[in-house]
Amino acid sequence: MDDVNLKLLKAAQEGIDLVERPYATLGEKVGISEMEVISRLKALEEEGLIRRFSATIGHRALGILANAMIAWRVPEEDVERVGKILASNESVTHCYERASRQEWPYNIYTVVHFRTKEEALKVARELSDAAGIKDYKVLFSKYEYKKTSAII
Amino acid sequence: MDEVDRKLLAEVQEEFPLVEEPFKALAETLGIPSSEVISRLSSLQEQGLIRRIGPVLDLRKLGRRGVLVAVKVPDEEACKVARIVNSYREVSHNYLRPNETGYNLWFTVSADEGRIEEILKDVLSRTGCKILILPTLRIFKIGVKFDIY
């Protein structure tokens, strides 16, 4: 990635200004034209470096207070199948495979956001049934110490 | 938040237009003037319903790696440890998730491998807590979209 793209991404991830021509304003910060801002951002999106260009929602303000991380213990040979099943559920916002540890044998992690804990527990049971995995732990967030977007 | 706000929020969390006049494009979709799109978005941002409008990046493409870390720390001492953990800008999320195993503090780090190792070594020596390191092997899904309704 060239220096201009890096500079552009650093400026853009702060969030665009809410003005008629936000990409012109962004261009002024970076020292390139509005057209170049747009074409560079589009190219970065095509390359996949930008997953999507969108608004990030403050879910706490939406009243979605319960966030549960569910850790699943899945046999190695079954990870592919189970991962896809869990990820396909609409309530699941994140689904990762992670290395397990001897004292912590869980290897798939899903995150679900909910308005109440009961809803989250219900979805956990549904996911368990759908995937056929009975060994899982639901870890509710009691306090959020930090939450930021991944930044460069 | 009224019906128009909901529609607008649902629209922009999906995709914000990369065109010269994005608010005008949104205005046409929603059938309201573009000045109203701007004022509604400003107000949604003020209320904390929108955190920011910008690129969601795939940092793996820049050589960044991700790791989830669990810290064995009693519930009531977690705050002190959380402050230490939060002091690294590479730490993106940090939550108290109390459970019977004692691994109550859960945070994520995004950085290159060398830097991750450095941060975790540092956290270990500054806190003296036992930690579990759970590196990301595969991402099946990452797409935080919320049901606005």
CSV table of C-alpha atoms in Angstrom, one decimal:
chain,number,residue,atom,x,y,z
A,1,MET,CA,0.0,0.0,0.0
A,2,ASP,CA,1.4,3.4,-0.9
A,3,ASP,CA,1.8,6.3,1.5
A,4,VAL,CA,-1.2,8.2,0.1
A,5,ASN,CA,-3.6,5.3,0.7
A,6,LEU,CA,-2.3,4.9,4.2
A,7,LYS,CA,-2.8,8.6,4.9
A,8,LEU,CA,-6.2,8.4,3.3
A,9,LEU,CA,-7.3,5.4,5.4
A,10,LYS,CA,-6.0,7.0,8.6
A,11,ALA,CA,-8.0,10.1,7.9
A,12,ALA,CA,-11.1,8.3,6.7
A,13,GLN,CA,-11.3,6.0,9.7
A,14,GLU,CA,-11.8,9.0,11.9
A,15,GLY,CA,-15.2,9.2,10.2
A,16,ILE,CA,-16.2,11.6,7.4
A,17,ASP,CA,-17.6,15.0,8.1
A,18,LEU,CA,-21.3,15.5,7.6
A,19,VAL,CA,-21.1,18.1,4.9
A,20,GLU,CA,-22.5,18.2,1.3
A,21,ARG,CA,-19.1,17.1,-0.2
A,22,PRO,CA,-17.5,15.0,2.5
A,23,TYR,CA,-14.9,13.4,0.1
A,24,ALA,CA,-13.7,16.9,-1.0
A,25,THR,CA,-13.1,17.7,2.7
A,26,LEU,CA,-11.3,14.4,3.2
A,27,GLY,CA,-9.2,15.1,0.2
A,28,GLU,CA,-8.1,18.5,1.6
A,29,LYS,CA,-6.9,16.7,4.7
A,30,VAL,CA,-4.9,14.3,2.7
A,31,GLY,CA,-3.8,16.6,-0.1
A,32,ILE,CA,-5.6,14.9,-3.0
A,33,SER,CA,-8.7,15.7,-5.1
A,34,GLU,CA,-12.2,14.6,-4.3
A,35,MET,CA,-12.2,12.4,-7.4
A,36,GLU,CA,-9.0,10.7,-6.3
A,37,VAL,CA,-10.4,10.1,-2.8
A,38,ILE,CA,-13.4,8.3,-4.3
A,39,SER,CA,-11.5,6.3,-6.8
A,40,ARG,CA,-8.9,5.2,-4.2
A,41,LEU,CA,-11.5,4.2,-1.6
A,42,LYS,CA,-13.4,2.2,-4.3
A,43,ALA,CA,-10.2,0.5,-5.3
A,44,LEU,CA,-9.4,-0.3,-1.7
A,45,GLU,CA,-12.8,-1.8,-1.3
A,46,GLU,CA,-12.4,-3.9,-4.4
A,47,GLU,CA,-9.0,-5.2,-3.0
A,48,GLY,CA,-10.9,-6.2,0.1
A,49,LEU,CA,-8.8,-3.9,2.4
A,50,ILE,CA,-12.0,-2.0,3.1
A,51,ARG,CA,-14.6,-4.6,4.0
A,52,ARG,CA,-17.3,-2.0,3.6
A,53,PHE,CA,-17.8,1.7,3.8
A,54,SER,CA,-20.6,2.3,6.2
A,55,ALA,CA,-21.9,3.8,9.4
A,56,THR,CA,-20.9,2.0,12.6
A,57,ILE,CA,-23.9,1.7,14.9
A,58,GLY,CA,-23.7,2.4,18.6
A,59,HIS,CA,-25.6,-0.6,19.7
A,60,ARG,CA,-25.8,0.5,23.3
A,61,ALA,CA,-27.7,3.5,22.3
A,62,LEU,CA,-30.1,1.2,20.4
A,63,GLY,CA,-30.9,-0.5,23.7
A,64,ILE,CA,-28.9,-3.6,22.8
A,65,LEU,CA,-27.2,-4.1,26.1
A,66,ALA,CA,-26.5,-7.8,26.4
A,67,ASN,CA,-23.6,-9.1,24.4
A,68,ALA,CA,-22.7,-12.7,24.8
A,69,MET,CA,-19.6,-14.5,23.6
A,70,ILE,CA,-20.4,-18.1,23.2
A,71,ALA,CA,-17.4,-20.5,23.2
A,72,TRP,CA,-17.9,-23.8,21.5
A,73,ARG,CA,-15.9,-27.0,21.9
A,74,VAL,CA,-15.9,-28.6,18.5
A,75,PRO,CA,-14.0,-31.7,17.3
A,76,GLU,CA,-11.2,-30.7,14.9
A,77,GLU,CA,-12.7,-32.5,11.9
A,78,ASP,CA,-16.1,-30.8,12.4
A,79,VAL,CA,-14.9,-27.1,12.7
A,80,GLU,CA,-15.6,-26.3,9.0
A,81,ARG,CA,-19.2,-27.6,9.1
A,82,VAL,CA,-20.1,-26.1,12.6
A,83,GLY,CA,-18.4,-22.8,11.8
A,84,LYS,CA,-20.6,-22.3,8.7
A,85,ILE,CA,-23.8,-23.3,10.5
A,86,LEU,CA,-23.1,-20.9,13.4
A,87,ALA,CA,-22.1,-18.0,11.1
A,88,SER,CA,-25.3,-18.4,9.0
A,89,ASN,CA,-27.5,-17.5,12.0
A,90,GLU,CA,-28.7,-13.9,11.7
A,91,SER,CA,-28.1,-13.1,15.4
A,92,VAL,CA,-24.4,-14.0,15.2
A,93,THR,CA,-22.3,-10.9,14.5
A,94,HIS,CA,-18.9,-12.6,14.8
A,95,CYS,CA,-17.8,-16.2,14.3
A,96,TYR,CA,-14.1,-17.1,14.7
A,97,GLU,CA,-12.1,-20.3,14.9
A,98,ARG,CA,-9.4,-19.9,17.5
A,99,ALA,CA,-6.6,-22.1,18.8
A,100,SER,CA,-7.6,-23.9,22.0
A,101,ARG,CA,-5.6,-24.5,25.1
A,102,GLN,CA,-5.4,-27.6,27.4
A,103,GLU,CA,-7.3,-25.9,30.2
A,104,TRP,CA,-9.6,-24.1,27.8
A,105,PRO,CA,-10.6,-26.5,25.1
A,106,TYR,CA,-13.0,-24.2,23.2
A,107,ASN,CA,-12.2,-23.5,19.6
A,108,ILE,CA,-15.1,-21.6,18.0
A,109,TYR,CA,-16.3,-18.3,19.3
A,110,THR,CA,-19.5,-16.5,18.3
A,111,VAL,CA,-20.8,-13.2,19.5
A,112,VAL,CA,-24.4,-12.3,19.7
A,113,HIS,CA,-26.0,-9.0,20.7
A,114,PHE,CA,-29.3,-8.8,22.5
A,115,ARG,CA,-31.7,-6.7,24.4
A,116,THR,CA,-32.1,-9.3,27.1
A,117,LYS,CA,-30.0,-12.1,28.5
A,118,GLU,CA,-32.9,-14.5,28.0
A,119,GLU,CA,-33.0,-13.9,24.3
A,120,ALA,CA,-29.2,-14.6,24.1
A,121,LEU,CA,-29.5,-17.9,26.0
A,122,LYS,CA,-32.4,-18.9,23.8
A,123,VAL,CA,-30.3,-18.3,20.7
A,124,ALA,CA,-27.4,-20.2,22.2
A,125,ARG,CA,-29.7,-23.2,22.7
A,126,GLU,CA,-30.9,-22.9,19.1
A,127,LEU,CA,-27.4,-22.7,17.8
A,128,SER,CA,-26.4,-25.7,19.9
A,129,ASP,CA,-29.3,-27.7,18.4
A,130,ALA,CA,-28.6,-26.6,14.8
A,131,ALA,CA,-24.8,-27.4,15.1
A,132,GLY,CA,-25.2,-30.5,17.2
A,133,ILE,CA,-22.6,-29.2,19.7
A,134,LYS,CA,-23.5,-29.6,23.4
A,135,ASP,CA,-20.4,-28.4,25.0
A,136,TYR,CA,-20.4,-24.6,25.1
A,137,LYS,CA,-20.1,-21.7,27.5
A,138,VAL,CA,-22.0,-18.4,27.4
A,139,LEU,CA,-20.0,-15.5,28.6
A,140,PHE,CA,-22.0,-12.4,29.1
A,141,SER,CA,-20.4,-9.0,29.2
A,142,LYS,CA,-21.0,-7.3,32.6
A,143,TYR,CA,-18.8,-4.3,31.9
A,144,GLU,CA,-17.3,-2.8,28.7
A,145,TYR,CA,-13.9,-1.3,29.5
A,146,LYS,CA,-13.0,-0.6,25.9
A,147,LYS,CA,-14.6,-0.9,22.5
A,148,THR,CA,-13.0,0.6,19.4
A,149,SER,CA,-12.9,-0.2,15.7
A,150,ALA,CA,-9.8,-1.9,14.4
A,151,ILE,CA,-7.7,1.0,13.3
A,152,ILE,CA,-4.4,1.5,11.6
B,1,MET,CA,-36.0,8.2,16.5
B,2,ASP,CA,-38.8,8.1,14.0
B,3,GLU,CA,-39.6,5.9,11.0
B,4,VAL,CA,-37.4,8.0,8.7
B,5,ASP,CA,-34.4,7.8,11.1
B,6,ARG,CA,-34.8,4.0,11.2
B,7,LYS,CA,-34.8,3.7,7.4
B,8,LEU,CA,-31.8,6.0,7.2
B,9,LEU,CA,-29.9,4.0,9.9
B,10,ALA,CA,-30.7,0.7,8.2
B,11,GLU,CA,-29.5,2.1,4.9
B,12,VAL,CA,-26.2,3.6,6.0
B,13,GLN,CA,-25.2,0.7,8.2
B,14,GLU,CA,-25.4,-1.4,5.1
B,15,GLU,CA,-23.5,1.0,2.8
B,16,PHE,CA,-22.6,4.6,2.6
B,17,PRO,CA,-22.4,5.9,-1.0
B,18,LEU,CA,-18.9,6.5,-2.4
B,19,VAL,CA,-20.1,9.3,-4.8
B,20,GLU,CA,-19.4,13.1,-4.9
B,21,GLU,CA,-22.7,13.9,-3.2
B,22,PRO,CA,-23.5,10.9,-1.0
B,23,PHE,CA,-26.2,12.7,1.0
B,24,LYS,CA,-28.0,13.6,-2.1
B,25,ALA,CA,-27.9,10.0,-3.2
B,26,LEU,CA,-29.4,9.0,0.2
B,27,ALA,CA,-32.0,11.7,-0.1
B,28,GLU,CA,-33.2,10.3,-3.4
B,29,THR,CA,-33.5,6.8,-1.9
B,30,LEU,CA,-35.5,8.1,1.1
B,31,GLY,CA,-37.5,10.8,-0.6
B,32,ILE,CA,-36.4,13.6,1.7
B,33,PRO,CA,-34.1,16.7,1.0
B,34,SER,CA,-30.4,16.1,1.3
B,35,SER,CA,-30.1,18.9,4.0
B,36,GLU,CA,-32.5,16.8,6.1
B,37,VAL,CA,-30.4,13.7,5.6
B,38,ILE,CA,-27.4,15.6,7.0
B,39,SER,CA,-29.3,17.0,9.9
B,40,ARG,CA,-30.8,13.6,10.8
B,41,LEU,CA,-27.4,11.9,10.6
B,42,SER,CA,-25.9,14.6,12.8
B,43,SER,CA,-28.6,14.1,15.4
B,44,LEU,CA,-28.2,10.3,15.2
B,45,GLN,CA,-24.4,10.8,15.8
B,46,GLU,CA,-25.0,13.1,18.7
B,47,GLN,CA,-27.3,10.5,20.3
B,48,GLY,CA,-24.6,7.9,19.9
B,49,LEU,CA,-26.7,5.8,17.5
B,50,ILE,CA,-24.0,6.3,14.9
B,51,ARG,CA,-20.4,6.1,16.1
B,52,ARG,CA,-18.9,7.1,12.8
B,53,ILE,CA,-19.2,6.8,9.1
B,54,GLY,CA,-16.1,5.4,7.4
B,55,PRO,CA,-14.3,2.4,6.2
B,56,VAL,CA,-14.4,-0.9,8.0
B,57,LEU,CA,-11.0,-2.3,7.5
B,58,ASP,CA,-9.6,-5.9,7.0
B,59,LEU,CA,-6.4,-5.5,8.9
B,60,ARG,CA,-5.2,-9.0,8.1
B,61,LYS,CA,-4.5,-7.7,4.6
B,62,LEU,CA,-2.0,-5.3,6.2
B,63,GLY,CA,-0.2,-8.1,8.1
B,64,ARG,CA,-2.2,-7.5,11.3
B,65,ARG,CA,-3.1,-10.5,13.4
B,66,GLY,CA,-5.8,-10.9,16.0
B,67,VAL,CA,-5.7,-12.6,19.3
B,68,LEU,CA,-8.3,-13.0,22.1
B,69,VAL,CA,-6.9,-13.0,25.6
B,70,ALA,CA,-8.5,-14.2,28.8
B,71,VAL,CA,-7.1,-13.0,32.1
B,72,LYS,CA,-7.6,-14.9,35.4
B,73,VAL,CA,-8.4,-12.1,37.7
B,74,PRO,CA,-11.1,-11.9,40.5
B,75,ASP,CA,-14.1,-9.9,39.5
B,76,GLU,CA,-13.4,-7.1,42.0
B,77,GLU,CA,-9.8,-6.6,41.0
B,78,ALA,CA,-10.6,-6.6,37.2
B,79,CYS,CA,-10.8,-2.8,37.0
B,80,LYS,CA,-7.2,-2.3,37.9
B,81,VAL,CA,-6.0,-4.9,35.4
B,82,ALA,CA,-8.4,-3.5,32.8
B,83,ARG,CA,-6.8,-0.1,33.1
B,84,ILE,CA,-3.3,-1.6,32.3
B,85,VAL,CA,-4.7,-3.6,29.4
B,86,ASN,CA,-6.5,-0.5,28.0
B,87,SER,CA,-3.3,1.5,27.9
B,88,TYR,CA,-2.2,-0.2,24.7
B,89,ARG,CA,-3.8,1.3,21.7
B,90,GLU,CA,-3.6,-2.1,19.9
B,91,VAL,CA,-6.2,-3.4,22.3
B,92,SER,CA,-9.5,-2.9,20.6
B,93,HIS,CA,-12.0,-4.6,22.9
B,94,ASN,CA,-11.9,-5.3,26.6
B,95,TYR,CA,-14.8,-6.8,28.6
B,96,LEU,CA,-15.6,-8.1,32.0
B,97,ARG,CA,-17.3,-11.5,31.5
B,98,PRO,CA,-17.5,-13.1,35.0
B,99,ASN,CA,-17.8,-16.9,35.0
B,100,GLU,CA,-16.9,-19.8,37.2
B,101,THR,CA,-13.6,-20.5,35.6
B,102,GLY,CA,-12.1,-17.3,37.0
B,103,TYR,CA,-11.1,-16.1,33.5
B,104,ASN,CA,-13.1,-12.9,33.9
B,105,LEU,CA,-11.4,-10.3,31.8
B,106,TRP,CA,-11.5,-10.8,28.0
B,107,PHE,CA,-9.7,-8.5,25.6
B,108,THR,CA,-8.6,-8.5,21.9
B,109,VAL,CA,-5.3,-7.3,20.4
B,110,SER,CA,-4.8,-6.4,16.8
B,111,ALA,CA,-1.2,-5.9,15.7
B,112,ASP,CA,1.6,-7.7,13.9
B,113,GLU,CA,2.8,-10.9,15.6
B,114,GLY,CA,5.9,-9.4,17.1
B,115,ARG,CA,4.0,-6.5,18.7
B,116,ILE,CA,1.3,-8.8,20.0
B,117,GLU,CA,4.0,-10.9,21.7
B,118,GLU,CA,5.6,-7.8,23.2
B,119,ILE,CA,2.3,-6.5,24.6
B,120,LEU,CA,1.3,-9.8,26.2
B,121,LYS,CA,4.7,-10.2,27.8
B,122,ASP,CA,4.3,-6.7,29.2
B,123,VAL,CA,0.8,-7.3,30.5
B,124,LEU,CA,2.0,-10.5,32.2
B,125,SER,CA,4.8,-8.7,34.0
B,126,ARG,CA,2.7,-5.7,34.9
B,127,THR,CA,-0.2,-7.7,36.3
B,128,GLY,CA,1.2,-11.0,37.4
B,129,CYS,CA,-2.1,-12.6,36.3
B,130,LYS,CA,-2.4,-15.9,34.5
B,131,ILE,CA,-3.6,-15.5,30.9
B,132,LEU,CA,-4.9,-17.6,28.1
B,133,ILE,CA,-3.9,-16.7,24.6
B,134,LEU,CA,-6.3,-17.6,21.8
B,135,PRO,CA,-5.1,-16.6,18.4
B,136,THR,CA,-7.6,-16.3,15.5
B,137,LEU,CA,-7.2,-19.2,13.1
B,138,ARG,CA,-10.1,-18.5,10.8
B,139,ILE,CA,-12.9,-15.9,10.4
B,140,PHE,CA,-16.2,-17.4,9.5
B,141,LYS,CA,-18.1,-14.1,10.0
B,142,ILE,CA,-17.5,-10.5,10.9
B,143,GLY,CA,-20.3,-8.2,10.1
B,144,VAL,CA,-21.8,-6.2,12.9
B,145,LYS,CA,-25.1,-5.2,11.6
B,146,PHE,CA,-28.0,-4.6,13.9
B,147,ASP,CA,-31.7,-5.0,13.6
B,148,ILE,CA,-32.8,-1.4,13.8
B,149,TYR,CA,-36.5,-2.3,14.3
